[in-house]
mmCIF file with all atom_site columns, C-alpha atoms in Angstrom:
data_model
loop_
_atom_site.group_PDB
_atom_site.id
_atom_site.type_symbol
_atom_site.label_atom_id
_atom_site.label_alt_id
_atom_site.label_comp_id
_atom_site.label_asym_id
_atom_site.label_entity_id
_atom_site.label_seq_id
_atom_site.pdbx_PDB_ins_code
_atom_site.Cartn_x
_atom_site.Cartn_y
_atom_site.Cartn_z
_atom_site.occupancy
_atom_site.B_iso_or_equiv
_atom_site.pdbx_formal_charge
_atom_site.auth_seq_id
_atom_site.auth_comp_id
_atom_site.auth_asym_id
_atom_site.auth_atom_id
_atom_site.pdbx_PDB_model_num
ATOM 1  C CA . UNK A 1 1  ? -12.325 13.294 -38.307 1.00 83.00 ? 1  UNK A CA 1
ATOM 2  C CA . UNK A 1 2  ? -9.674  14.452 -35.853 1.00 90.00 ? 2  UNK A CA 1
ATOM 3  C CA . UNK A 1 3  ? -9.590  14.435 -32.075 1.00 89.00 ? 3  UNK A CA 1
ATOM 4  C CA . UNK A 1 4  ? -7.494  17.075 -30.334 1.00 94.00 ? 4  UNK A CA 1
ATOM 5  C CA . UNK A 1 5  ? -6.286  16.417 -26.796 1.00 94.00 ? 5  UNK A CA 1
ATOM 6  C CA . UNK A 1 6  ? -4.212  18.431 -24.346 1.00 96.00 ? 6  UNK A CA 1
ATOM 7  C CA . UNK A 1 7  ? -1.743  16.368 -22.323 1.00 94.00 ? 7  UNK A CA 1
ATOM 8  C CA . UNK A 1 8  ? 0.287   17.049 -19.225 1.00 93.00 ? 8  UNK A CA 1
ATOM 9  C CA . UNK A 1 9  ? 3.018   14.511 -19.763 1.00 89.00 ? 9  UNK A CA 1
ATOM 10 C CA . UNK A 1 10 ? 6.009   14.479 -17.470 1.00 83.00 ? 10 UNK A CA 1
ATOM 11 C CA . UNK A 1 11 ? 6.924   18.151 -17.116 1.00 86.00 ? 11 UNK A CA 1
ATOM 12 C CA . UNK A 1 12 ? 5.453   19.156 -20.491 1.00 89.00 ? 12 UNK A CA 1
ATOM 13 C CA . UNK A 1 13 ? 2.050   20.338 -21.666 1.00 94.00 ? 13 UNK A CA 1
ATOM 14 C CA . UNK A 1 14 ? 1.382   19.483 -25.294 1.00 92.00 ? 14 UNK A CA 1
ATOM 15 C CA . UNK A 1 15 ? -1.423  19.238 -27.830 1.00 95.00 ? 15 UNK A CA 1
ATOM 16 C CA . UNK A 1 16 ? -1.863  15.871 -29.523 1.00 95.00 ? 16 UNK A CA 1
ATOM 17 C CA . UNK A 1 17 ? -4.075  15.311 -32.560 1.00 96.00 ? 17 UNK A CA 1
ATOM 18 C CA . UNK A 1 18 ? -5.442  11.863 -33.350 1.00 95.00 ? 18 UNK A CA 1
ATOM 19 C CA . UNK A 1 19 ? -5.935  11.694 -37.107 1.00 94.00 ? 19 UNK A CA 1
ATOM 20 C CA . UNK A 1 20 ? -7.890  9.140  -39.154 1.00 94.00 ? 20 UNK A CA 1
ATOM 21 C CA . UNK A 1 21 ? -4.920  6.747  -39.131 1.00 96.00 ? 21 UNK A CA 1
ATOM 22 C CA . UNK A 1 22 ? -5.043  6.704  -35.309 1.00 95.00 ? 22 UNK A CA 1
ATOM 23 C CA . UNK A 1 23 ? -8.818  6.292  -35.293 1.00 92.00 ? 23 UNK A CA 1
ATOM 24 C CA . UNK A 1 24 ? -8.663  3.335  -37.690 1.00 94.00 ? 24 UNK A CA 1
ATOM 25 C CA . UNK A 1 25 ? -5.954  1.765  -35.501 1.00 96.00 ? 25 UNK A CA 1
ATOM 26 C CA . UNK A 1 26 ? -8.270  2.234  -32.492 1.00 92.00 ? 26 UNK A CA 1
ATOM 27 C CA . UNK A 1 27 ? -11.099 0.467  -34.327 1.00 92.00 ? 27 UNK A CA 1
ATOM 28 C CA . UNK A 1 28 ? -8.775  -2.399 -35.286 1.00 94.00 ? 28 UNK A CA 1
ATOM 29 C CA . UNK A 1 29 ? -7.397  -2.678 -31.730 1.00 93.00 ? 29 UNK A CA 1
ATOM 30 C CA . UNK A 1 30 ? -10.701 -2.574 -29.854 1.00 88.00 ? 30 UNK A CA 1
ATOM 31 C CA . UNK A 1 31 ? -13.123 -3.978 -32.433 1.00 87.00 ? 31 UNK A CA 1
ATOM 32 C CA . UNK A 1 32 ? -15.531 -1.061 -32.185 1.00 84.00 ? 32 UNK A CA 1
ATOM 33 C CA . UNK A 1 33 ? -15.995 2.286  -33.838 1.00 81.00 ? 33 UNK A CA 1
ATOM 34 C CA . UNK A 1 34 ? -14.559 5.390  -32.248 1.00 77.00 ? 34 UNK A CA 1
ATOM 35 C CA . UNK A 1 35 ? -18.057 6.871  -32.140 1.00 76.00 ? 35 UNK A CA 1
ATOM 36 C CA . UNK A 1 36 ? -18.691 4.513  -29.219 1.00 71.00 ? 36 UNK A CA 1
ATOM 37 C CA . UNK A 1 37 ? -16.549 6.904  -27.168 1.00 69.00 ? 37 UNK A CA 1
ATOM 38 C CA . UNK A 1 38 ? -19.233 9.561  -27.611 1.00 70.00 ? 38 UNK A CA 1
ATOM 39 C CA . UNK A 1 39 ? -22.270 7.269  -27.291 1.00 73.00 ? 39 UNK A CA 1
ATOM 40 C CA . UNK A 1 40 ? -21.972 6.670  -23.563 1.00 71.00 ? 40 UNK A CA 1
ATOM 41 C CA . UNK A 1 41 ? -19.114 4.248  -23.923 1.00 68.00 ? 41 UNK A CA 1
ATOM 42 C CA . UNK A 1 42 ? -16.357 6.667  -22.926 1.00 70.00 ? 42 UNK A CA 1
ATOM 43 C CA . UNK A 1 43 ? -13.458 5.056  -21.149 1.00 82.00 ? 43 UNK A CA 1
ATOM 44 C CA . UNK A 1 44 ? -10.398 7.013  -20.179 1.00 88.00 ? 44 UNK A CA 1
ATOM 45 C CA . UNK A 1 45 ? -8.360  4.145  -21.645 1.00 90.00 ? 45 UNK A CA 1
ATOM 46 C CA . UNK A 1 46 ? -9.839  4.915  -25.082 1.00 89.00 ? 46 UNK A CA 1
ATOM 47 C CA . UNK A 1 47 ? -8.762  8.555  -25.038 1.00 90.00 ? 47 UNK A CA 1
ATOM 48 C CA . UNK A 1 48 ? -5.358  7.717  -23.587 1.00 94.00 ? 48 UNK A CA 1
ATOM 49 C CA . UNK A 1 49 ? -4.790  5.012  -26.197 1.00 95.00 ? 49 UNK A CA 1
ATOM 50 C CA . UNK A 1 50 ? -5.600  7.410  -29.040 1.00 95.00 ? 50 UNK A CA 1
ATOM 51 C CA . UNK A 1 51 ? -3.191  9.998  -27.607 1.00 96.00 ? 51 UNK A CA 1
ATOM 52 C CA . UNK A 1 52 ? -0.467  7.366  -27.121 1.00 97.00 ? 52 UNK A CA 1
ATOM 53 C CA . UNK A 1 53 ? -0.925  5.965  -30.619 1.00 97.00 ? 53 UNK A CA 1
ATOM 54 C CA . UNK A 1 54 ? -0.625  9.431  -32.127 1.00 97.00 ? 54 UNK A CA 1
ATOM 55 C CA . UNK A 1 55 ? 2.533   10.159 -30.095 1.00 96.00 ? 55 UNK A CA 1
ATOM 56 C CA . UNK A 1 56 ? 4.076   6.797  -31.016 1.00 97.00 ? 56 UNK A CA 1
ATOM 57 C CA . UNK A 1 57 ? 3.253   7.217  -34.698 1.00 96.00 ? 57 UNK A CA 1
ATOM 58 C CA . UNK A 1 58 ? 4.911   10.636 -34.687 1.00 96.00 ? 58 UNK A CA 1
ATOM 59 C CA . UNK A 1 59 ? 7.937   9.147  -32.894 1.00 96.00 ? 59 UNK A CA 1
ATOM 60 C CA . UNK A 1 60 ? 7.322   11.319 -29.822 1.00 93.00 ? 60 UNK A CA 1
ATOM 61 C CA . UNK A 1 61 ? 7.566   8.199  -27.641 1.00 94.00 ? 61 UNK A CA 1
ATOM 62 C CA . UNK A 1 62 ? 9.070   4.752  -27.902 1.00 96.00 ? 62 UNK A CA 1
ATOM 63 C CA . UNK A 1 63 ? 7.265   3.462  -24.800 1.00 97.00 ? 63 UNK A CA 1
ATOM 64 C CA . UNK A 1 64 ? 4.578   0.835  -24.995 1.00 96.00 ? 64 UNK A CA 1
ATOM 65 C CA . UNK A 1 65 ? 1.138   1.927  -23.819 1.00 97.00 ? 65 UNK A CA 1
ATOM 66 C CA . UNK A 1 66 ? 1.498   0.819  -20.185 1.00 97.00 ? 66 UNK A CA 1
ATOM 67 C CA . UNK A 1 67 ? 4.899   2.493  -19.811 1.00 97.00 ? 67 UNK A CA 1
ATOM 68 C CA . UNK A 1 68 ? 3.642   5.691  -21.449 1.00 96.00 ? 68 UNK A CA 1
ATOM 69 C CA . UNK A 1 69 ? 0.663   5.886  -19.075 1.00 96.00 ? 69 UNK A CA 1
ATOM 70 C CA . UNK A 1 70 ? 2.968   5.989  -16.052 1.00 95.00 ? 70 UNK A CA 1
ATOM 71 C CA . UNK A 1 71 ? 4.069   9.567  -16.867 1.00 92.00 ? 71 UNK A CA 1
ATOM 72 C CA . UNK A 1 72 ? 0.701   10.890 -18.056 1.00 95.00 ? 72 UNK A CA 1
ATOM 73 C CA . UNK A 1 73 ? -0.558  13.443 -15.569 1.00 91.00 ? 73 UNK A CA 1
ATOM 74 C CA . UNK A 1 74 ? -3.693  14.858 -17.175 1.00 92.00 ? 74 UNK A CA 1
ATOM 75 C CA . UNK A 1 75 ? -5.571  14.549 -20.448 1.00 91.00 ? 75 UNK A CA 1
ATOM 76 C CA . UNK A 1 76 ? -8.359  16.799 -21.757 1.00 89.00 ? 76 UNK A CA 1
#
């Protein structure tokens, strides 16, 4: 399973892919399966966290989650 997201971050538009490693990290962090996002439990925080985790893992950011969110303009 992969989740593809388009981000407007700072002055840049980029595509971010959350891979299984990011999804497992989500499940460990929040104590629930990622399928809960699609079963009526969608929170913008969930999608943002997956995008942030993928960016951090790929060394595209060194910010913690709260700092990273400050420059996030849009996420699809």
